[in-house]
PDB file of C-alpha atoms in Angstrom:
ATOM      1  CA  MET M   1     -23.481-123.344  39.139  1.00 45.00           C
ATOM      2  CA  SER M   2     -22.700-127.370  39.623  1.00 44.00           C
ATOM      3  CA  ALA M   3     -22.359-128.723  36.745  1.00 41.00           C
ATOM      4  CA  ASP M   4     -25.768-131.609  37.188  1.00 50.00           C
ATOM      5  CA  SER M   5     -27.840-129.059  38.269  1.00 76.00           C
ATOM      6  CA  ASP M   6     -31.492-128.702  36.829  1.00 89.00           C
ATOM      7  CA  ARG M   7     -31.884-126.538  33.952  1.00 91.00           C
ATOM      8  CA  ILE M   8     -35.259-126.121  31.853  1.00 94.00           C
ATOM      9  CA  GLU M   9     -34.871-126.302  27.494  1.00 95.00           C
ATOM     10  CA  LEU M  10     -36.971-124.490  25.016  1.00 96.00           C
ATOM     11  CA  ARG M  11     -34.871-125.401  21.816  1.00 95.00           C
ATOM     12  CA  GLY M  12     -35.890-124.031  18.680  1.00 96.00           C
ATOM     13  CA  LEU M  13     -37.675-121.388  18.652  1.00 97.00           C
ATOM     14  CA  THR M  14     -38.378-119.960  15.029  1.00 97.00           C
ATOM     15  CA  VAL M  15     -39.099-116.451  15.343  1.00 96.00           C
ATOM     16  CA  ARG M  16     -39.552-113.882  12.211  1.00 96.00           C
ATOM     17  CA  GLY M  17     -37.783-111.102  12.989  1.00 94.00           C
ATOM     18  CA  ASN M  18     -35.992-107.633  11.419  1.00 93.00           C
ATOM     19  CA  HIS M  19     -32.909-108.257  12.333  1.00 91.00           C
ATOM     20  CA  GLY M  20     -29.771-107.041  10.425  1.00 87.00           C
ATOM     21  CA  VAL M  21     -26.928-104.410   9.034  1.00 80.00           C
ATOM     22  CA  PHE M  22     -28.640-104.449   5.873  1.00 81.00           C
ATOM     23  CA  ASP M  23     -31.651-102.242   4.576  1.00 80.00           C
ATOM     24  CA  PHE M  24     -33.408-104.679   3.388  1.00 84.00           C
ATOM     25  CA  GLU M  25     -33.430-107.183   6.041  1.00 86.00           C
ATOM     26  CA  LYS M  26     -35.171-104.773   8.717  1.00 86.00           C
ATOM     27  CA  ARG M  27     -37.931-103.532   5.998  1.00 87.00           C
ATOM     28  CA  GLU M  28     -38.216-108.025   4.425  1.00 90.00           C
ATOM     29  CA  GLY M  29     -37.471-109.218   7.459  1.00 92.00           C
ATOM     30  CA  GLN M  30     -36.083-113.119   7.426  1.00 94.00           C
ATOM     31  CA  ASP M  31     -36.695-116.715  10.255  1.00 95.00           C
ATOM     32  CA  PHE M  32     -34.876-116.582  13.624  1.00 96.00           C
ATOM     33  CA  VAL M  33     -34.291-119.543  15.514  1.00 97.00           C
ATOM     34  CA  ILE M  34     -34.160-119.409  20.005  1.00 97.00           C
ATOM     35  CA  ASP M  35     -32.050-121.798  21.904  1.00 97.00           C
ATOM     36  CA  VAL M  36     -33.308-121.217  25.545  1.00 96.00           C
ATOM     37  CA  THR M  37     -31.835-122.403  28.553  1.00 96.00           C
ATOM     38  CA  LEU M  38     -32.455-122.110  32.500  1.00 95.00           C
ATOM     39  CA  HIS M  39     -29.755-123.652  35.078  1.00 92.00           C
ATOM     40  CA  THR M  40     -32.620-124.033  37.630  1.00 90.00           C
ATOM     41  CA  SER M  41     -33.956-125.735  40.612  1.00 90.00           C
ATOM     42  CA  VAL M  42     -37.069-128.087  39.584  1.00 91.00           C
ATOM     43  CA  SER M  43     -37.211-129.840  42.848  1.00 90.00           C
ATOM     44  CA  ARG M  44     -40.559-127.185  44.216  1.00 90.00           C
ATOM     45  CA  ALA M  45     -41.915-127.647  41.476  1.00 90.00           C
ATOM     46  CA  ALA M  46     -41.223-131.197  41.099  1.00 92.00           C
ATOM     47  CA  ALA M  47     -42.686-132.255  45.477  1.00 91.00           C
ATOM     48  CA  THR M  48     -46.026-130.144  44.525  1.00 93.00           C
ATOM     49  CA  ASP M  49     -46.472-130.478  40.648  1.00 92.00           C
ATOM     50  CA  ASP M  50     -48.353-126.973  40.171  1.00 90.00           C
ATOM     51  CA  ILE M  51     -46.788-124.990  37.208  1.00 89.00           C
ATOM     52  CA  ALA M  52     -46.847-121.700  39.450  1.00 88.00           C
ATOM     53  CA  ASP M  53     -43.120-123.108  40.764  1.00 88.00           C
ATOM     54  CA  THR M  54     -41.769-123.248  38.169  1.00 91.00           C
ATOM     55  CA  VAL M  55     -40.940-121.721  34.555  1.00 92.00           C
ATOM     56  CA  HIS M  56     -43.972-121.401  32.356  1.00 92.00           C
ATOM     57  CA  TYR M  57     -42.884-122.416  28.807  1.00 91.00           C
ATOM     58  CA  GLY M  58     -45.319-120.933  26.794  1.00 93.00           C
ATOM     59  CA  GLU M  59     -45.400-117.798  28.824  1.00 93.00           C
ATOM     60  CA  LEU M  60     -41.486-118.570  28.081  1.00 95.00           C
ATOM     61  CA  ALA M  61     -42.000-119.438  24.822  1.00 95.00           C
ATOM     62  CA  GLU M  62     -44.348-116.086  24.407  1.00 95.00           C
ATOM     63  CA  ASP M  63     -41.558-113.496  26.191  1.00 94.00           C
ATOM     64  CA  VAL M  64     -39.518-114.663  24.118  1.00 96.00           C
ATOM     65  CA  ALA M  65     -40.862-114.059  20.075  1.00 96.00           C
ATOM     66  CA  HIS M  66     -41.926-110.828  21.281  1.00 94.00           C
ATOM     67  CA  ILE M  67     -38.815-110.091  21.992  1.00 95.00           C
ATOM     68  CA  VAL M  68     -37.808-111.072  18.618  1.00 95.00           C
ATOM     69  CA  GLU M  69     -40.630-109.836  17.210  1.00 94.00           C
ATOM     70  CA  ASP M  70     -41.226-106.096  18.827  1.00 91.00           C
ATOM     71  CA  ASN M  71     -37.360-104.600  19.147  1.00 90.00           C
ATOM     72  CA  THR M  72     -35.003-104.633  15.459  1.00 88.00           C
ATOM     73  CA  PHE M  73     -31.144-104.599  16.629  1.00 87.00           C
ATOM     74  CA  ASP M  74     -28.066-104.517  13.689  1.00 84.00           C
ATOM     75  CA  LEU M  75     -26.579-107.497  15.054  1.00 86.00           C
ATOM     76  CA  ILE M  76     -27.688-110.500  16.209  1.00 89.00           C
ATOM     77  CA  GLU M  77     -25.074-109.875  19.424  1.00 88.00           C
ATOM     78  CA  THR M  78     -27.634-107.860  21.366  1.00 88.00           C
ATOM     79  CA  LEU M  79     -30.649-109.445  19.963  1.00 93.00           C
ATOM     80  CA  ALA M  80     -28.649-113.091  22.432  1.00 93.00           C
ATOM     81  CA  ALA M  81     -27.629-110.096  24.763  1.00 91.00           C
ATOM     82  CA  ARG M  82     -31.954-109.221  25.720  1.00 91.00           C
ATOM     83  CA  ILE M  83     -33.219-112.189  25.175  1.00 95.00           C
ATOM     84  CA  ALA M  84     -30.363-113.204  27.974  1.00 93.00           C
ATOM     85  CA  GLU M  85     -31.445-110.678  30.942  1.00 91.00           C
ATOM     86  CA  HIS M  86     -35.177-111.311  30.374  1.00 92.00           C
ATOM     87  CA  CYS M  87     -34.403-114.697  31.374  1.00 93.00           C
ATOM     88  CA  LEU M  88     -32.287-113.724  33.877  1.00 91.00           C
ATOM     89  CA  ASP M  89     -35.510-113.033  35.553  1.00 88.00           C
ATOM     90  CA  MET M  90     -35.774-116.268  35.977  1.00 90.00           C
ATOM     91  CA  ALA M  91     -32.587-118.552  36.367  1.00 90.00           C
ATOM     92  CA  GLU M  92     -30.051-118.403  38.179  1.00 87.00           C
ATOM     93  CA  HIS M  93     -27.669-118.914  34.589  1.00 91.00           C
ATOM     94  CA  VAL M  94     -28.966-118.512  31.117  1.00 93.00           C
ATOM     95  CA  GLU M  95     -27.217-119.314  27.983  1.00 95.00           C
ATOM     96  CA  ILE M  96     -29.125-118.070  24.646  1.00 95.00           C
ATOM     97  CA  VAL M  97     -28.554-118.420  20.926  1.00 96.00           C
ATOM     98  CA  VAL M  98     -29.399-116.924  18.163  1.00 95.00           C
ATOM     99  CA  HIS M  99     -29.160-118.757  15.000  1.00 95.00           C
ATOM    100  CA  LYS M 100     -29.210-116.966  11.492  1.00 94.00           C
ATOM    101  CA  PRO M 101     -30.594-119.610   8.998  1.00 91.00           C
ATOM    102  CA  GLY M 102     -30.638-116.713   6.000  1.00 89.00           C
ATOM    103  CA  ALA M 103     -27.257-114.125   6.539  1.00 86.00           C
ATOM    104  CA  PRO M 104     -26.678-112.803   3.663  1.00 83.00           C
ATOM    105  CA  ILE M 105     -23.490-114.749   3.713  1.00 78.00           C
ATOM    106  CA  GLN M 106     -22.427-115.210  -0.665  1.00 69.00           C
ATOM    107  CA  ARG M 107     -20.930-118.999   0.375  1.00 74.00           C
ATOM    108  CA  SER M 108     -22.643-121.884   1.218  1.00 79.00           C
ATOM    109  CA  PHE M 109     -23.688-122.330   4.700  1.00 82.00           C
ATOM    110  CA  ASN M 110     -25.197-124.466   7.573  1.00 86.00           C
ATOM    111  CA  ASP M 111     -25.686-122.245  10.194  1.00 87.00           C
ATOM    112  CA  VAL M 112     -24.942-118.589  11.401  1.00 88.00           C
ATOM    113  CA  SER M 113     -25.285-118.244  15.314  1.00 90.00           C
ATOM    114  CA  VAL M 114     -24.474-116.674  18.640  1.00 90.00           C
ATOM    115  CA  THR M 115     -24.470-117.859  22.225  1.00 92.00           C
ATOM    116  CA  VAL M 116     -24.765-115.714  25.184  1.00 91.00           C
ATOM    117  CA  VAL M 117     -23.921-116.679  28.482  1.00 91.00           C
ATOM    118  CA  ARG M 118     -25.460-114.900  31.693  1.00 90.00           C
ATOM    119  CA  SER M 119     -25.157-114.991  35.525  1.00 88.00           C
ATOM    120  CA  ARG M 120     -27.532-113.579  37.863  1.00 76.00           C
ATOM    121  CA  ASP M 121     -24.652-113.022  40.758  1.00 66.00           C
ATOM    122  CA  THR M 122     -22.431-111.495  37.800  1.00 52.00           C
ATOM    123  CA  ALA M 123     -24.643-109.444  36.380  1.00 46.00           C
ATOM    124  CA  ASP M 124     -25.809-107.955  39.967  1.00 47.00           C
ATOM    125  CA  ALA M 125     -22.229-107.003  40.495  1.00 43.00           C
ATOM    126  CA  ALA M 126     -22.030-105.733  37.793  1.00 41.00           C
ATOM    127  CA  ALA M 127     -25.185-103.105  38.390  1.00 40.00           C
ATOM    128  CA  ALA M 128     -23.325-102.494  41.901  1.00 40.00           C
ATOM    129  CA  ASN M 129     -19.559-101.972  40.554  1.00 39.00           C
ATOM    130  CA  THR M 130     -21.942 -99.060  37.809  1.00 36.00           C
ATOM    131  CA  VAL M 131     -23.016 -96.822  41.116  1.00 36.00           C
ATOM    132  CA  VAL M 132     -20.812 -97.199  43.021  1.00 35.00           C
ATOM    133  CA  ASP M 133     -18.433 -95.977  40.108  1.00 38.00           C
ATOM    134  CA  ASP M 134     -20.179 -93.452  37.694  1.00 40.00           C
ATOM    135  CA  PRO M 135     -22.872 -92.796  40.639  1.00 42.00           C
ATOM    136  CA  ALA M 136     -23.958 -89.684  38.255  1.00 45.00           C
ATOM    137  CA  GLY M 137     -24.616 -92.402  35.382  1.00 46.00           C
ATOM    138  CA  THR M 138     -21.950 -90.463  33.074  1.00 49.00           C
ATOM    139  CA  GLU M 139     -21.364 -91.873  30.360  1.00 53.00           C
ATOM    140  CA  PRO M 140     -18.273 -93.186  29.702  1.00 63.00           C
ATOM    141  CA  ALA M 141     -15.600 -90.402  28.360  1.00 82.00           C
ATOM    142  CA  GLU M 142     -15.918 -89.917  24.061  1.00 90.00           C
ATOM    143  CA  THR M 143     -12.671 -90.594  22.468  1.00 94.00           C
ATOM    144  CA  GLU M 144     -11.809 -90.581  18.680  1.00 95.00           C
ATOM    145  CA  ALA M 145     -10.628 -93.844  16.754  1.00 97.00           C
ATOM    146  CA  TYR M 146      -9.328 -94.163  13.119  1.00 97.00           C
ATOM    147  CA  LEU M 147     -10.998 -97.166  11.384  1.00 98.00           C
ATOM    148  CA  ASN M 148     -10.500 -97.564   7.606  1.00 97.00           C
ATOM    149  CA  LEU M 149     -13.045-100.170   5.416  1.00 96.00           C
ATOM    150  CA  GLY M 150     -12.253-101.937   1.957  1.00 93.00           C
ATOM    151  CA  ALA M 151     -14.703-104.039  -0.628  1.00 91.00           C
ATOM    152  CA  ASN M 152     -14.237-106.332  -3.380  1.00 86.00           C
ATOM    153  CA  LEU M 153     -16.979-108.213  -4.065  1.00 84.00           C
ATOM    154  CA  GLY M 154     -20.853-107.958  -4.927  1.00 82.00           C
ATOM    155  CA  ASP M 155     -21.674-104.715  -5.141  1.00 88.00           C
ATOM    156  CA  ALA M 156     -18.238-103.039  -2.821  1.00 90.00           C
ATOM    157  CA  ALA M 157     -19.293 -99.375  -2.642  1.00 93.00           C
ATOM    158  CA  ASP M 158     -22.719-100.342  -1.415  1.00 91.00           C
ATOM    159  CA  THR M 159     -22.370-102.192   1.263  1.00 90.00           C
ATOM    160  CA  LEU M 160     -19.875 -99.642   2.164  1.00 93.00           C
ATOM    161  CA  GLU M 161     -22.456 -97.367   2.434  1.00 93.00           C
ATOM    162  CA  GLN M 162     -24.275 -99.302   4.464  1.00 90.00           C
ATOM    163  CA  ALA M 163     -21.360-100.029   6.532  1.00 92.00           C
ATOM    164  CA  VAL M 164     -20.866 -96.664   7.963  1.00 95.00           C
ATOM    165  CA  ALA M 165     -24.598 -96.441   8.428  1.00 92.00           C
ATOM    166  CA  ALA M 166     -24.628 -99.837  10.278  1.00 90.00           C
ATOM    167  CA  LEU M 167     -21.868 -98.233  12.945  1.00 93.00           C
ATOM    168  CA  ASP M 168     -23.462 -94.819  12.776  1.00 93.00           C
ATOM    169  CA  ARG M 169     -26.571 -96.178  13.898  1.00 89.00           C
ATOM    170  CA  HIS M 170     -24.461 -97.692  16.868  1.00 90.00           C
ATOM    171  CA  PRO M 171     -25.196 -95.997  20.503  1.00 87.00           C
ATOM    172  CA  LYS M 172     -22.102 -95.644  21.135  1.00 90.00           C
ATOM    173  CA  ILE M 173     -20.673 -95.214  17.900  1.00 94.00           C
ATOM    174  CA  THR M 174     -20.956 -91.464  15.678  1.00 96.00           C
ATOM    175  CA  VAL M 175     -19.494 -91.064  12.513  1.00 97.00           C
ATOM    176  CA  ILE M 176     -17.483 -87.522  12.276  1.00 96.00           C
ATOM    177  CA  ARG M 177     -16.131 -88.181   9.153  1.00 96.00           C
ATOM    178  CA  ARG M 178     -15.999 -89.783   6.252  1.00 96.00           C
ATOM    179  CA  SER M 179     -13.844 -89.966   3.589  1.00 97.00           C
ATOM    180  CA  SER M 180     -13.914 -89.893  -0.295  1.00 96.00           C
ATOM    181  CA  LEU M 181     -14.027 -93.671  -2.120  1.00 96.00           C
ATOM    182  CA  TYR M 182     -10.829 -94.562  -2.655  1.00 96.00           C
ATOM    183  CA  ARG M 183     -10.083 -97.510  -5.698  1.00 94.00           C
ATOM    184  CA  THR M 184      -7.577 -99.604  -5.151  1.00 87.00           C
ATOM    185  CA  ALA M 185      -5.190-102.279  -6.009  1.00 81.00           C
ATOM    186  CA  PRO M 186      -5.202-105.212  -3.725  1.00 75.00           C
ATOM    187  CA  TRP M 187      -2.434-105.593  -0.966  1.00 62.00           C
ATOM    188  CA  GLY M 188      -0.605-109.700  -0.831  1.00 54.00           C
ATOM    189  CA  GLY M 189      -0.140-110.578  -4.703  1.00 54.00           C
ATOM    190  CA  VAL M 190      -3.511-112.378  -4.866  1.00 57.00           C
ATOM    191  CA  ASP M 191      -5.266-112.479  -7.678  1.00 57.00           C
ATOM    192  CA  GLN M 192      -8.611-111.089  -7.475  1.00 68.00           C
ATOM    193  CA  ASN M 193     -10.415-107.606  -8.434  1.00 81.00           C
ATOM    194  CA  ASP M 194      -9.139-104.126  -7.175  1.00 87.00           C
ATOM    195  CA  PHE M 195     -10.330-102.817  -3.862  1.00 89.00           C
ATOM    196  CA  LEU M 196     -12.715 -99.339  -3.095  1.00 94.00           C
ATOM    197  CA  ASN M 197     -12.160 -97.987   0.434  1.00 95.00           C
ATOM    198  CA  LEU M 198     -12.789 -95.209   1.886  1.00 96.00           C
ATOM    199  CA  GLY M 199     -11.728 -93.914   6.234  1.00 97.00           C
ATOM    200  CA  ILE M 200     -13.690 -92.809   8.746  1.00 98.00           C
ATOM    201  CA  ILE M 201     -13.151 -91.064  12.235  1.00 97.00           C
ATOM    202  CA  VAL M 202     -15.760 -91.533  15.106  1.00 97.00           C
ATOM    203  CA  SER M 203     -16.876 -90.480  17.920  1.00 96.00           C
ATOM    204  CA  THR M 204     -17.239 -93.876  20.839  1.00 95.00           C
ATOM    205  CA  SER M 205     -17.480 -94.087  25.270  1.00 92.00           C
ATOM    206  CA  LEU M 206     -16.840 -98.014  24.062  1.00 91.00           C
ATOM    207  CA  PRO M 207     -13.652 -99.585  24.640  1.00 91.00           C
ATOM    208  CA  ALA M 208     -11.080-100.406  21.858  1.00 92.00           C
ATOM    209  CA  PRO M 209     -11.782-104.611  22.136  1.00 90.00           C
ATOM    210  CA  GLN M 210     -15.806-103.550  21.809  1.00 88.00           C
ATOM    211  CA  LEU M 211     -15.660-101.318  18.702  1.00 92.00           C
ATOM    212  CA  LEU M 212     -13.325-103.848  16.845  1.00 90.00           C
ATOM    213  CA  ALA M 213     -16.111-106.506  18.059  1.00 87.00           C
ATOM    214  CA  VAL M 214     -19.250-104.707  16.364  1.00 89.00           C
ATOM    215  CA  ALA M 215     -17.294-103.907  13.456  1.00 90.00           C
ATOM    216  CA  GLN M 216     -16.262-108.100  13.040  1.00 86.00           C
ATOM    217  CA  GLY M 217     -20.479-108.240  13.706  1.00 84.00           C
ATOM    218  CA  ILE M 218     -21.352-105.779  10.695  1.00 87.00           C
ATOM    219  CA  GLU M 219     -18.365-107.638   8.828  1.00 85.00           C
ATOM    220  CA  VAL M 220     -20.369-110.786   9.217  1.00 79.00           C
ATOM    221  CA  ALA M 221     -23.604-109.583   8.517  1.00 77.00           C
ATOM    222  CA  CYS M 222     -22.476-108.926   4.911  1.00 74.00           C
ATOM    223  CA  GLY M 223     -20.761-112.012   4.801  1.00 66.00           C
ATOM    224  CA  ARG M 224     -17.396-111.598   5.582  1.00 52.00           C
ATOM    225  CA  THR M 225     -15.373-115.556   5.921  1.00 49.00           C
ATOM    226  CA  ARG M 226     -11.219-115.829   6.463  1.00 45.00           C
ATOM    227  CA  GLU M 227     -10.855-118.112   4.645  1.00 45.00           C
ATOM    228  CA  LEU M 228      -7.441-116.500   2.320  1.00 44.00           C
ATOM    229  CA  ARG M 229      -4.944-113.799   4.012  1.00 45.00           C
ATOM    230  CA  TRP M 230      -5.073-111.154   1.909  1.00 44.00           C
ATOM    231  CA  GLY M 231      -7.728-112.732  -0.351  1.00 47.00           C
ATOM    232  CA  PRO M 232     -11.383-110.991  -1.624  1.00 56.00           C
ATOM    233  CA  ARG M 233     -13.171-109.666   1.010  1.00 67.00           C
ATOM    234  CA  THR M 234     -17.840-109.140   0.625  1.00 79.00           C
ATOM    235  CA  LEU M 235     -16.672-105.935   3.251  1.00 89.00           C
ATOM    236  CA  ASP M 236     -13.280-105.381   6.074  1.00 89.00           C
ATOM    237  CA  ILE M 237     -13.508-103.131   8.490  1.00 94.00           C
ATOM    238  CA  ASP M 238     -10.015-102.795  10.458  1.00 94.00           C
ATOM    239  CA  LEU M 239      -9.173-100.579  13.288  1.00 96.00           C
ATOM    240  CA  ILE M 240      -6.051 -98.421  12.462  1.00 96.00           C
ATOM    241  CA  ARG M 241      -5.400 -95.940  15.257  1.00 96.00           C
ATOM    242  CA  PHE M 242      -8.068 -95.837  18.936  1.00 96.00           C
ATOM    243  CA  GLY M 243      -7.225 -91.836  20.255  1.00 91.00           C
ATOM    244  CA  THR M 244      -5.070 -89.288  19.085  1.00 79.00           C
ATOM    245  CA  ALA M 245      -2.240 -88.160  18.649  1.00 71.00           C
ATOM    246  CA  GLN M 246      -1.908 -86.694  22.284  1.00 76.00           C
ATOM    247  CA  ALA M 247      -3.633 -89.749  23.679  1.00 85.00           C
ATOM    248  CA  GLU M 248      -2.993 -92.647  21.420  1.00 90.00           C
ATOM    249  CA  LEU M 249      -3.700 -96.568  22.601  1.00 92.00           C
ATOM    250  CA  ILE M 250      -1.051 -99.035  22.998  1.00 91.00           C
ATOM    251  CA  LEU M 251      -2.387-102.399  22.645  1.00 90.00           C
ATOM    252  CA  ASP M 252      -0.695-105.252  21.441  1.00 88.00           C
ATOM    253  CA  THR M 253      -3.105-108.653  21.926  1.00 85.00           C
ATOM    254  CA  ASP M 254      -3.766-111.646  20.610  1.00 81.00           C
ATOM    255  CA  ALA M 255      -6.354-110.190  19.005  1.00 81.00           C
ATOM    256  CA  LEU M 256      -5.994-106.662  18.592  1.00 88.00           C
ATOM    257  CA  THR M 257      -2.454-104.779  18.226  1.00 92.00           C
ATOM    258  CA  LEU M 258      -2.540-100.964  18.451  1.00 93.00           C
ATOM    259  CA  PRO M 259      -2.216 -98.144  16.432  1.00 92.00           C
ATOM    260  CA  HIS M 260      -1.904-100.853  13.124  1.00 93.00           C
ATOM    261  CA  PRO M 261       1.766-102.080  12.857  1.00 91.00           C
ATOM    262  CA  ARG M 262       1.826-102.187   9.526  1.00 90.00           C
ATOM    263  CA  ALA M 263      -0.529 -98.828   8.394  1.00 93.00           C
ATOM    264  CA  HIS M 264       2.232 -97.076   7.793  1.00 93.00           C
ATOM    265  CA  GLU M 265       2.932 -98.675   4.295  1.00 91.00           C
ATOM    266  CA  ARG M 266      -0.359 -98.841   3.165  1.00 92.00           C
ATOM    267  CA  ALA M 267      -1.238 -95.724   0.825  1.00 93.00           C
ATOM    268  CA  PHE M 268      -5.158 -97.190   1.021  1.00 93.00           C
ATOM    269  CA  VAL M 269      -4.987 -97.046   4.332  1.00 95.00           C
ATOM    270  CA  LEU M 270      -2.908 -93.675   4.886  1.00 96.00           C
ATOM    271  CA  ALA M 271      -4.874 -92.001   1.829  1.00 95.00           C
ATOM    272  CA  PRO M 272      -8.498 -91.582   3.167  1.00 96.00           C
ATOM    273  CA  TRP M 273      -7.421 -91.115   6.329  1.00 97.00           C
ATOM    274  CA  ALA M 274      -4.682 -88.051   5.206  1.00 96.00           C
ATOM    275  CA  GLU M 275      -8.400 -85.821   3.402  1.00 96.00           C
ATOM    276  CA  LEU M 276      -9.936 -86.357   6.663  1.00 96.00           C
ATOM    277  CA  ASP M 277      -6.661 -85.028   8.119  1.00 95.00           C
ATOM    278  CA  GLU M 278      -3.881 -83.735   6.791  1.00 93.00           C
ATOM    279  CA  ALA M 279      -2.146 -82.660  10.150  1.00 93.00           C
ATOM    280  CA  ALA M 280      -2.360 -86.192  11.700  1.00 93.00           C
ATOM    281  CA  GLU M 281       0.893 -87.549  12.326  1.00 92.00           C
ATOM    282  CA  ILE M 282       1.144 -91.902  12.836  1.00 92.00           C
ATOM    283  CA  ARG M 283       3.764 -94.447  14.105  1.00 90.00           C
ATOM    284  CA  THR M 284       6.743 -95.165  11.606  1.00 91.00           C
ATOM    285  CA  PRO M 285       9.492 -97.207  12.522  1.00 90.00           C
ATOM    286  CA  THR M 286      11.606 -94.518  13.361  1.00 89.00           C
ATOM    287  CA  GLY M 287       8.896 -92.231  15.017  1.00 89.00           C
ATOM    288  CA  ALA M 288       6.242 -90.268  14.058  1.00 90.00           C
ATOM    289  CA  ARG M 289       5.721 -88.117  11.146  1.00 93.00           C
ATOM    290  CA  PRO M 290       3.411 -86.704   9.653  1.00 95.00           C
ATOM    291  CA  ILE M 291       1.465 -88.558   7.717  1.00 95.00           C
ATOM    292  CA  THR M 292       1.357 -86.343   4.173  1.00 94.00           C
ATOM    293  CA  ALA M 293       5.257 -87.399   4.475  1.00 94.00           C
ATOM    294  CA  VAL M 294       4.724 -90.854   4.817  1.00 95.00           C
ATOM    295  CA  LEU M 295       2.525 -91.250   1.998  1.00 93.00           C
ATOM    296  CA  SER M 296       4.703 -89.697  -0.599  1.00 91.00           C
ATOM    297  CA  GLU M 297       7.130 -91.892   0.526  1.00 91.00           C
ATOM    298  CA  LEU M 298       5.408 -95.224  -0.424  1.00 90.00           C
ATOM    299  CA  GLY M 299       5.174 -94.663  -4.368  1.00 77.00           C
ATOM    300  CA  ASN M 300       3.245 -96.161  -6.584  1.00 73.00           C
ATOM    301  CA  GLN M 301       0.480 -98.021  -4.918  1.00 80.00           C
ATOM    302  CA  GLU M 302      -1.932 -97.691  -7.439  1.00 81.00           C
ATOM    303  CA  ILE M 303      -4.712 -95.799  -5.976  1.00 89.00           C
ATOM    304  CA  THR M 304      -7.763 -93.739  -7.300  1.00 91.00           C
ATOM    305  CA  ARG M 305      -9.283 -91.237  -5.894  1.00 92.00           C
ATOM    306  CA  ILE M 306     -13.252 -91.649  -6.882  1.00 91.00           C
ATOM    307  CA  PRO M 307     -14.790 -88.024  -7.941  1.00 79.00           C
ATOM    308  CA  ALA M 308     -17.813 -87.765  -5.595  1.00 72.00           C
ATOM    309  CA  PRO M 309     -20.950 -87.945  -8.467  1.00 62.00           C
TER     310      PRO M 309
END
């Protein structure tokens, strides 16, 4: 695609939809604003002056509006991708921006948006690779992962419940087990409210970076901001381990380090995990050790298990 290619743009299409992590977002709905850019030649339409040789703007607007209105997704990333897939039938290259101006964020903000860029040749190649690599159409192998969730702003317990439900609703994530709630003292020396934490073990066919991306999307939907390290959180979801002790993913990139490099120092991570799997072994600077032994050596980190009601 050249930098000066023709393009058709539809901007500021406002449609009411029911997308979001929270139940009230799906129940009450909110306005979404969609920008569509189609990179496609208009030379034939310019020569013939016939609408049949170009994209019908009204039909495009209706098609996009129906995708917003007729579906329900947790994440606007999924909504943007669905719109992009549809628009690739009309153009070689598309750019979709989904704005969520009414996102449930507890701080002042102007906009939340997700941009998806897709090309037809890339999509075709991906489809071709899927057929070659997986002729039977089977799903990637399921892998276990341990995640720790924490919150100390708003109704923290409800936020954690909704986050667990949102993860479990994802078609490629299943929550196998979840721990009790734990009340924990703040980490890092920042003056703030105590946290509520819980742990979950999930089964997923997503690669680790995509699992983290889903978790971060849920954080944003719950109003997560990253202004202060170890500061107050509406929701924090950490990917601690991907795989099992026998087949654990070791990864060190700018975006993700696995296993979590400081998990062995934190009782609020280990206590829920030990509740779920007391036989687990975790990596420490001195090698793999039983989680219960590491937890017992952490001393008083002011963590209290909250009995189920």
